[in-house]
PDB file of C-alpha atoms in Angstrom:
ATOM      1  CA  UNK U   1       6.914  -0.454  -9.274  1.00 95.00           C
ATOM      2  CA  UNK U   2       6.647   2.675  -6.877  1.00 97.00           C
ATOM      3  CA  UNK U   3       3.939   2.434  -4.253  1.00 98.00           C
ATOM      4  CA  UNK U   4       2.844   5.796  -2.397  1.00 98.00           C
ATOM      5  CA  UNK U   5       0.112   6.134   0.292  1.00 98.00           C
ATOM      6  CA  UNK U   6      -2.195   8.527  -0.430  1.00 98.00           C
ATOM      7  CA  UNK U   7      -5.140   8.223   2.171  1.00 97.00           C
ATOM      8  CA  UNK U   8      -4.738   8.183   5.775  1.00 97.00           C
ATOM      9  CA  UNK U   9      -4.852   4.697   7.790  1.00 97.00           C
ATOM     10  CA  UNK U  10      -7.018   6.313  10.587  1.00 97.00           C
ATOM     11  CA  UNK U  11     -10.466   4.181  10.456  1.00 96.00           C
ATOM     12  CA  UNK U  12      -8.762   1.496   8.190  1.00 97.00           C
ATOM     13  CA  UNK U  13      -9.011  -2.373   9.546  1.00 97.00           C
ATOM     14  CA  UNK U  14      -6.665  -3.720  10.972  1.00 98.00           C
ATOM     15  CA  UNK U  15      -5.783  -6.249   8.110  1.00 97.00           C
ATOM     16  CA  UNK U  16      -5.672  -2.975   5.991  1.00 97.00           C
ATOM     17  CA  UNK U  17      -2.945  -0.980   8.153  1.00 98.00           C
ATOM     18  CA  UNK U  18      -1.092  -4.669   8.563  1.00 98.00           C
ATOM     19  CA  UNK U  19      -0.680  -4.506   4.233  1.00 97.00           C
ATOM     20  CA  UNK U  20       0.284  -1.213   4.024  1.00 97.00           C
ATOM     21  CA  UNK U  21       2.978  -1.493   6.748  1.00 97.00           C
ATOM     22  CA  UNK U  22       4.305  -4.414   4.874  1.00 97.00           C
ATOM     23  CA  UNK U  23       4.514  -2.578   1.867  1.00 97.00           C
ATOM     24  CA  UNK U  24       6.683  -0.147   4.020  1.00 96.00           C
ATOM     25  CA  UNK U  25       3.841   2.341   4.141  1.00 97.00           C
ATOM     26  CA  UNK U  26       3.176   4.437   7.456  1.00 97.00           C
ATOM     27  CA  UNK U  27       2.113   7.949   6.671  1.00 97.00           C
ATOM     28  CA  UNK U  28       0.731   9.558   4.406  1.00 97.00           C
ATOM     29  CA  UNK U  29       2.836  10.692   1.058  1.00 97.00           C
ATOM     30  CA  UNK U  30       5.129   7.573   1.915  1.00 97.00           C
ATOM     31  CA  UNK U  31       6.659   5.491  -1.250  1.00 97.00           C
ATOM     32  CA  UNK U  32       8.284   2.499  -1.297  1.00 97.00           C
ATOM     33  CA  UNK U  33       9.772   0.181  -4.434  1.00 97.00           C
ATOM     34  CA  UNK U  34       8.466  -3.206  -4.899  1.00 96.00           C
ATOM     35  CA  UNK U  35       9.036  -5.937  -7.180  1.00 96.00           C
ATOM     36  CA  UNK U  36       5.969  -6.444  -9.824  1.00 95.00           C
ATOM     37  CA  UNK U  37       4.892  -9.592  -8.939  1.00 96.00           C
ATOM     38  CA  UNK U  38       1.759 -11.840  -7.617  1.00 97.00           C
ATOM     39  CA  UNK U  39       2.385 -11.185  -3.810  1.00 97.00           C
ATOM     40  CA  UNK U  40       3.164  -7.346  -4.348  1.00 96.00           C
ATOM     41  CA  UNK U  41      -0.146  -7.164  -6.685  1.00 96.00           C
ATOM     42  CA  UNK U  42      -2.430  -8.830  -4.082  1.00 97.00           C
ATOM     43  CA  UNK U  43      -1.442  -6.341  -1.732  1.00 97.00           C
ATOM     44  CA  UNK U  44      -2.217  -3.309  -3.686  1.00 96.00           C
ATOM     45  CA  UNK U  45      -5.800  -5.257  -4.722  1.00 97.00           C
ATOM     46  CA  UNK U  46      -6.251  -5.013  -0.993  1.00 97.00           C
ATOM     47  CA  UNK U  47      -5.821  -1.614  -0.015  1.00 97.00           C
ATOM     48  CA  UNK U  48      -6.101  -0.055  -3.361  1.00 96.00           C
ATOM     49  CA  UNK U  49      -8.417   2.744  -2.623  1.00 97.00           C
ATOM     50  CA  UNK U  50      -5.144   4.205  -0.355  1.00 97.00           C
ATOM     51  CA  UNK U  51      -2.303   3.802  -2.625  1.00 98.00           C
ATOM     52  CA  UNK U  52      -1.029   5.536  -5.946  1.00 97.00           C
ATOM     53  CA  UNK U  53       0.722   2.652  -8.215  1.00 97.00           C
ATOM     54  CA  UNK U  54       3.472   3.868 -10.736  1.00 95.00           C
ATOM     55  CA  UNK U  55       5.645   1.860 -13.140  1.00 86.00           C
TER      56      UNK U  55
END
């Protein structure tokens, strides 16, 4: 699955920012690839509200 950041990080916690960076997300308009699977889904429950999710 494609992840892409789509909100800023600025006023994020710190937890937050510490997801998307392991999802290889630092700026905005960022995409990474990820495997579609219970770790990679909890992530994306965390810090939904940032991210675009694509199959």
């Amino acid at each position: 699955m494609k992840v892409t950041l789509i909100k800023s990080l600025i006023g994020c916690k710190k937890d937050q920012i510490a997801t998307a960076h392991a999802l290889g997300l630092k700026k905005v308009g960022d995409s990474s690839q990820q495997p579609d699977n219970a770790q990679t889904q909890g992530k994306i429950k965390k810090i939904g509200h940032l991210v675009e999710v694509s199959e």
